[in-house]
Tab-separated table of C-alpha atoms in Angstrom:
chain	number	residue	atom	x	y	z
A	1	MET	CA	5.779	4.828	-39.993
A	2	ASN	CA	5.719	3.281	-36.527
A	3	ASN	CA	2.196	2.974	-35.169
A	4	LEU	CA	2.440	1.004	-31.921
A	5	ALA	CA	-1.007	2.183	-30.799
A	6	GLN	CA	-2.772	0.925	-33.951
A	7	LEU	CA	-4.083	4.439	-34.544
A	8	HIS	CA	-6.255	4.777	-37.648
A	9	ILE	CA	-7.993	7.950	-38.853
A	10	ASP	CA	-10.865	7.610	-41.309
A	11	HIS	CA	-10.488	10.704	-43.463
A	12	THR	CA	-13.934	10.144	-44.975
A	13	LYS	CA	-15.338	10.967	-41.534
A	14	CYS	CA	-12.734	13.499	-40.304
A	15	SER	CA	-14.054	17.086	-40.453
A	16	GLY	CA	-10.749	18.689	-39.507
A	17	CYS	CA	-12.167	20.155	-36.286
A	18	GLY	CA	-8.801	19.738	-34.530
A	19	ARG	CA	-10.233	18.472	-31.262
A	20	CYS	CA	-7.885	15.476	-31.255
A	21	VAL	CA	-4.935	17.865	-31.623
A	22	GLN	CA	-6.119	19.876	-28.640
A	23	VAL	CA	-6.782	17.017	-26.221
A	24	CYS	CA	-3.955	14.533	-26.901
A	25	PRO	CA	-1.594	14.671	-23.880
A	26	GLY	CA	1.168	13.108	-25.954
A	27	SER	CA	0.900	15.762	-28.706
A	28	LEU	CA	0.633	13.013	-31.297
A	29	PHE	CA	-1.868	14.710	-33.606
A	30	PHE	CA	-1.672	17.541	-36.146
A	31	LEU	CA	-3.733	18.740	-39.099
A	32	ASP	CA	-2.184	17.969	-42.482
A	33	PRO	CA	-2.239	20.367	-45.481
A	34	SER	CA	-5.665	19.047	-46.501
A	35	HIS	CA	-6.928	19.947	-43.043
A	36	HIS	CA	-7.417	16.346	-41.981
A	37	ALA	CA	-6.190	14.883	-38.719
A	38	ALA	CA	-2.840	13.096	-38.937
A	39	HIS	CA	-0.418	11.737	-36.358
A	40	HIS	CA	3.284	11.506	-35.661
A	41	PRO	CA	5.015	8.109	-35.407
A	42	ILE	CA	4.013	6.218	-32.267
A	43	GLU	CA	7.044	4.296	-31.062
A	44	ARG	CA	6.270	3.862	-27.359
A	45	PHE	CA	3.639	4.121	-24.686
A	46	GLY	CA	3.971	6.535	-21.793
A	47	TRP	CA	4.955	10.124	-21.134
A	48	ASP	CA	6.674	10.722	-24.501
A	49	GLY	CA	4.365	8.535	-26.578
A	50	CYS	CA	0.780	7.324	-26.522
A	51	TRP	CA	-0.792	7.557	-23.062
A	52	LYS	CA	-3.458	4.949	-23.932
A	53	CYS	CA	-6.030	7.446	-22.666
A	54	GLN	CA	-8.242	7.183	-25.777
A	55	HIS	CA	-9.057	10.902	-25.542
A	56	CYS	CA	-8.801	11.049	-29.331
A	57	LEU	CA	-11.386	8.309	-29.794
A	58	ALA	CA	-13.702	9.888	-27.230
A	59	VAL	CA	-13.527	13.478	-28.480
A	60	CYS	CA	-14.001	12.940	-32.229
A	61	PRO	CA	-17.582	13.994	-33.029
A	62	ASN	CA	-17.761	11.796	-36.125
A	63	GLY	CA	-16.135	8.624	-34.783
A	64	ALA	CA	-13.253	8.896	-37.230
A	65	ILE	CA	-10.532	7.668	-34.867
A	66	HIS	CA	-9.785	4.040	-33.973
A	67	ILE	CA	-6.956	3.283	-31.527
A	68	LEU	CA	-5.630	0.303	-29.555
A	69	GLY	CA	-7.985	-1.931	-31.511
A	70	LYS	CA	-11.005	-0.003	-30.225
A	71	ASP	CA	-13.901	0.964	-32.476
A	72	PRO	CA	-15.659	4.206	-31.431
A	73	LYS	CA	-19.078	2.724	-32.134
A	74	ASP	CA	-18.516	0.281	-29.254
A	75	SER	CA	-18.106	3.079	-26.673
A	76	LEU	CA	-20.891	4.008	-24.273
A	77	PRO	CA	-22.510	7.299	-25.341
A	78	ALA	CA	-22.511	10.218	-22.926
A	79	PRO	CA	-25.813	10.410	-21.000
A	80	PRO	CA	-28.014	13.474	-21.521
A	81	LEU	CA	-27.130	16.116	-18.927
A	82	GLU	CA	-30.753	16.826	-18.124
A	83	THR	CA	-31.159	13.259	-16.845
A	84	ALA	CA	-27.619	12.479	-15.695
A	85	ALA	CA	-27.197	15.457	-13.364
A	86	PRO	CA	-30.201	14.805	-11.085
A	87	VAL	CA	-29.401	11.081	-10.881
A	88	LEU	CA	-25.789	11.676	-9.875
A	89	ASP	CA	-26.830	14.431	-7.455
A	90	ALA	CA	-29.206	11.972	-5.782
A	91	LEU	CA	-26.607	9.188	-5.651
A	92	VAL	CA	-24.043	11.449	-3.967
A	93	ALA	CA	-26.614	12.784	-1.490
A	94	ASN	CA	-28.000	9.331	-0.663
A	95	ARG	CA	-24.798	7.292	-0.361
A	96	ARG	CA	-24.324	5.984	3.176
A	97	SER	CA	-21.735	3.970	5.079
A	98	HIS	CA	-23.386	0.583	5.540
A	99	ARG	CA	-22.454	-1.477	8.594
A	100	ARG	CA	-24.950	-4.324	8.398
A	101	TYR	CA	-25.291	-6.640	5.416
A	102	GLN	CA	-27.214	-9.644	4.214
A	103	ALA	CA	-25.168	-12.834	4.441
A	104	ARG	CA	-25.313	-13.628	0.730
A	105	ASN	CA	-23.058	-13.264	-2.254
A	106	VAL	CA	-23.312	-10.521	-4.793
A	107	GLU	CA	-23.340	-12.065	-8.264
A	108	LYS	CA	-19.775	-12.412	-9.545
A	109	GLU	CA	-20.779	-10.921	-12.897
A	110	THR	CA	-21.933	-7.762	-11.110
A	111	ILE	CA	-18.691	-7.494	-9.137
A	112	ARG	CA	-16.559	-7.944	-12.248
A	113	HIS	CA	-18.651	-5.360	-14.092
A	114	LEU	CA	-18.110	-2.778	-11.337
A	115	ILE	CA	-14.377	-3.428	-11.123
A	116	GLY	CA	-14.142	-3.192	-14.903
A	117	LEU	CA	-15.730	0.255	-14.790
A	118	LEU	CA	-12.969	1.372	-12.410
A	119	GLN	CA	-10.591	1.405	-15.376
A	120	ASN	CA	-12.276	4.735	-16.163
A	121	ALA	CA	-11.473	6.286	-12.773
A	122	PRO	CA	-8.955	9.154	-12.915
A	123	ASN	CA	-5.353	8.191	-12.258
A	124	GLY	CA	-2.042	10.009	-12.486
A	125	GLY	CA	-0.577	10.034	-15.979
A	126	ASN	CA	-3.140	7.424	-17.082
A	127	LYS	CA	-0.664	4.773	-15.937
A	128	LEU	CA	-3.478	2.350	-15.013
A	129	GLN	CA	-1.418	0.707	-12.278
A	130	VAL	CA	-4.147	0.094	-9.697
A	131	GLU	CA	-4.735	-3.577	-8.890
A	132	TYR	CA	-7.364	-5.103	-6.630
A	133	ALA	CA	-7.351	-7.683	-3.877
A	134	LEU	CA	-10.879	-9.088	-3.906
A	135	VAL	CA	-12.840	-11.383	-1.607
A	136	ASP	CA	-15.947	-12.243	-3.628
A	137	ASP	CA	-17.307	-15.109	-1.542
A	138	VAL	CA	-19.130	-14.910	1.798
A	139	GLU	CA	-17.522	-18.078	3.151
A	140	GLN	CA	-14.011	-16.851	2.349
A	141	MET	CA	-14.801	-13.459	3.886
A	142	ASP	CA	-16.003	-15.131	7.084
A	143	ARG	CA	-12.746	-17.098	7.257
A	144	LEU	CA	-10.731	-13.869	6.990
A	145	ARG	CA	-13.001	-12.166	9.520
A	146	THR	CA	-12.597	-14.956	12.072
A	147	LEU	CA	-8.850	-15.294	11.543
A	148	ALA	CA	-8.170	-11.557	11.857
A	149	SER	CA	-10.517	-11.042	14.810
A	150	GLU	CA	-9.086	-13.931	16.820
A	151	ARG	CA	-5.537	-12.764	16.091
A	152	MET	CA	-6.416	-9.177	17.064
A	153	ASP	CA	-7.790	-10.388	20.416
A	154	ALA	CA	-4.715	-12.567	20.999
A	155	LEU	CA	-2.410	-9.617	20.368
A	156	ALA	CA	-4.465	-7.440	22.694
A	157	ALA	CA	-4.132	-10.068	25.409
A	158	CYS	CA	-0.359	-9.558	25.078
A	159	GLY	CA	-0.725	-5.778	25.321
A	160	ILE	CA	-0.340	-5.186	21.553
A	161	TYR	CA	-3.101	-2.935	20.259
A	162	PRO	CA	-3.970	-1.390	16.890
A	163	ASP	CA	-2.403	2.012	16.215
A	164	GLY	CA	-4.097	4.719	18.266
A	165	TYR	CA	-5.562	2.293	20.797
A	166	ASP	CA	-4.681	1.428	24.377
A	167	ALA	CA	-6.228	-1.076	26.790
A	168	LYS	CA	-9.190	1.143	27.659
A	169	SER	CA	-10.054	2.262	24.125
A	170	PHE	CA	-9.710	-1.298	22.871
A	171	GLN	CA	-12.190	-2.519	25.479
A	172	ASP	CA	-14.530	0.299	24.470
A	173	LEU	CA	-14.301	-0.996	20.923
A	174	LYS	CA	-15.103	-4.542	22.002
A	175	ARG	CA	-18.138	-3.344	23.966
A	176	ALA	CA	-19.371	-1.520	20.866
A	177	GLU	CA	-19.408	-4.864	19.078
A	178	GLU	CA	-22.195	-5.938	21.406
A	179	THR	CA	-24.475	-3.053	20.461
A	180	VAL	CA	-23.449	-1.151	17.334
A	181	ARG	CA	-22.332	-4.026	15.095
A	182	PRO	CA	-20.918	-7.477	15.727
A	183	ASP	CA	-17.871	-6.984	13.514
A	184	MET	CA	-15.731	-3.903	14.165
A	185	LEU	CA	-13.053	-5.011	11.712
A	186	PHE	CA	-15.054	-5.417	8.496
A	187	CYS	CA	-18.503	-4.088	9.483
A	188	GLY	CA	-20.087	-7.429	8.630
A	189	ALA	CA	-19.434	-6.952	4.925
A	190	PRO	CA	-19.707	-10.159	2.878
A	191	HIS	CA	-17.148	-8.908	0.350
A	192	LEU	CA	-13.919	-6.927	0.450
A	193	LEU	CA	-12.078	-4.895	-2.175
A	194	ILE	CA	-8.620	-3.425	-1.561
A	195	PRO	CA	-7.162	-1.219	-4.310
A	196	HIS	CA	-3.344	-1.212	-4.338
A	197	ALA	CA	-0.687	0.266	-6.613
A	198	PRO	CA	3.104	0.706	-6.751
A	199	ALA	CA	4.097	3.259	-4.123
A	200	ASP	CA	7.145	4.656	-5.905
A	201	VAL	CA	5.752	5.118	-9.419
A	202	GLY	CA	3.156	7.658	-10.448
A	203	CYS	CA	0.439	8.630	-7.969
A	204	GLY	CA	-0.290	5.334	-6.227
A	205	TRP	CA	-1.724	6.740	-3.006
A	206	GLN	CA	-4.074	9.089	-4.802
A	207	ASP	CA	-5.022	6.549	-7.458
A	208	THR	CA	-6.077	3.913	-4.915
A	209	ALA	CA	-8.122	6.440	-2.928
A	210	ILE	CA	-9.907	7.614	-6.075
A	211	ALA	CA	-10.607	4.031	-7.168
A	212	GLY	CA	-12.106	3.251	-3.768
A	213	THR	CA	-14.415	6.257	-3.738
A	214	TYR	CA	-15.549	5.579	-7.309
A	215	PHE	CA	-16.293	1.970	-6.356
A	216	GLU	CA	-18.429	3.077	-3.407
A	217	LEU	CA	-20.489	5.308	-5.679
A	218	LEU	CA	-20.847	2.519	-8.255
A	219	CYS	CA	-22.114	0.237	-5.490
A	220	ALA	CA	-24.766	2.813	-4.588
A	221	ALA	CA	-25.834	3.017	-8.240
A	222	HIS	CA	-26.281	-0.775	-8.407
A	223	GLY	CA	-28.258	-1.244	-5.197
A	224	LEU	CA	-25.309	-2.365	-3.065
A	225	GLY	CA	-24.142	-1.045	0.266
A	226	ALA	CA	-20.504	-0.166	0.861
A	227	ILE	CA	-18.214	1.275	3.497
A	228	LEU	CA	-14.727	2.760	3.213
A	229	MET	CA	-12.436	1.366	5.914
A	230	SER	CA	-8.931	1.925	7.220
A	231	PHE	CA	-9.052	0.383	10.720
A	232	CYS	CA	-9.015	-3.167	9.340
A	233	LEU	CA	-5.858	-2.337	7.378
A	234	ASP	CA	-4.101	-1.080	10.512
A	235	VAL	CA	-5.033	-4.309	12.276
A	236	LEU	CA	-4.074	-6.641	9.430
A	237	LYS	CA	-0.668	-5.031	9.040
A	238	ARG	CA	0.157	-6.094	12.615
A	239	MET	CA	-0.176	-9.726	11.554
A	240	PRO	CA	2.136	-10.225	8.541
A	241	ASP	CA	1.122	-13.832	7.946
A	242	VAL	CA	-2.539	-12.841	7.591
A	243	TRP	CA	-1.674	-9.767	5.521
A	244	SER	CA	0.313	-11.982	3.147
A	245	LEU	CA	-2.894	-13.892	2.322
A	246	LEU	CA	-4.113	-10.778	0.494
A	247	HIS	CA	-1.272	-11.124	-2.055
A	248	ILE	CA	-0.522	-7.398	-2.027
A	249	PRO	CA	3.109	-6.790	-3.091
A	250	ASP	CA	5.387	-5.264	-0.457
A	251	ASP	CA	6.163	-2.264	-2.669
A	252	HIS	CA	2.490	-1.406	-3.190
A	253	CYS	CA	0.564	1.223	-1.261
A	254	VAL	CA	-2.959	0.864	0.111
A	255	SER	CA	-5.077	3.835	1.133
A	256	MET	CA	-8.354	2.107	2.023
A	257	ALA	CA	-10.399	-1.050	1.948
A	258	ILE	CA	-14.027	-1.216	0.838
A	259	GLY	CA	-16.519	-3.590	2.380
A	260	PHE	CA	-19.597	-4.156	0.241
A	261	GLY	CA	-22.645	-6.319	-0.332
A	262	TYR	CA	-26.424	-6.310	-0.214
A	263	PRO	CA	-27.418	-4.027	2.685
A	264	MET	CA	-29.502	-5.449	5.510
A	265	ILE	CA	-31.035	-2.067	6.320
A	266	PRO	CA	-32.113	0.121	3.374
A	267	TYR	CA	-32.132	3.893	3.660
A	268	ALA	CA	-35.312	5.681	2.597
A	269	ARG	CA	-33.843	9.102	1.838
A	270	GLY	CA	-30.762	11.264	1.956
A	271	VAL	CA	-29.836	13.374	4.962
A	272	GLN	CA	-29.939	17.166	5.056
A	273	ARG	CA	-26.538	18.660	5.734
A	274	GLU	CA	-26.792	21.950	7.565
A	275	ASP	CA	-23.154	23.008	7.802
A	276	ALA	CA	-22.107	25.404	5.071
A	277	VAL	CA	-19.244	24.245	2.903
A	278	ARG	CA	-16.119	25.895	4.242
A	279	SER	CA	-14.522	27.597	1.299
A	280	GLU	CA	-12.787	30.834	0.497
A	281	VAL	CA	-12.947	32.728	-2.754
A	282	LEU	CA	-9.359	33.538	-3.690
A	283	SER	CA	-8.002	36.532	-5.548
A	284	PHE	CA	-4.500	37.252	-6.797
A	285	PRO	CA	-2.557	40.391	-7.718
A	286	ALA	CA	-2.301	41.299	-11.364
A	287	VAL	CA	1.001	40.442	-12.997
A	288	SER	CA	2.646	43.477	-14.544
């Protein structure tokens, strides 16, 4: 039987609970006459095969399922809800958009660890198509910052402004650089991450936005500051030669860029939002 996903079920551990049957998006599992989990032939990956989601490995209470060469004992255990919930609540409430950073590198091992965790971010059809353009060195980031800023000013001198700007609003922006922050393009961030994905396959726009927001929250959890940006993308796309240095394929979409690094100014507490969440409880007519 074809088994492209290297799926193995240890029947000495399988209790026949059927959870794998219920969660597999590819409908690959069934319970055999002995009430043990079994699977259909796996001839391909994708919509009509194995989604590579590893739901089966994750849901089995006894660790009976191995797939894609993964051993369930190597997975991170779920954190206890009584401790996880307050920590995540505090992270969400205390995350801030940082616009001033220390001029030093974040350890490359830390950056790679955070990007690796993004493989767990939700994405359409579990296609895992998001890629990342990364600037992980302060000196390289300063080169990009200088190049883009000088080119932006040169274009403005010719009457070419970023989308949504005219001569007056652009000068307002430049004045803000003297007081609010010295770098309106990248907010002084020493590092840059740009998620990108194919625009015409799957859910590229949504997937890149989700990856960016997950990365910001991961930064907060690891003592890093971050800021989600779109203005720098609008500016960079007006200078194709500079944009090409990012090595983002022409057929890929980009929804945001994330500046990150060690924050210069720490925040002592979360803010207290006063506006009520605008929501409406919906009801629908009964179907006869």
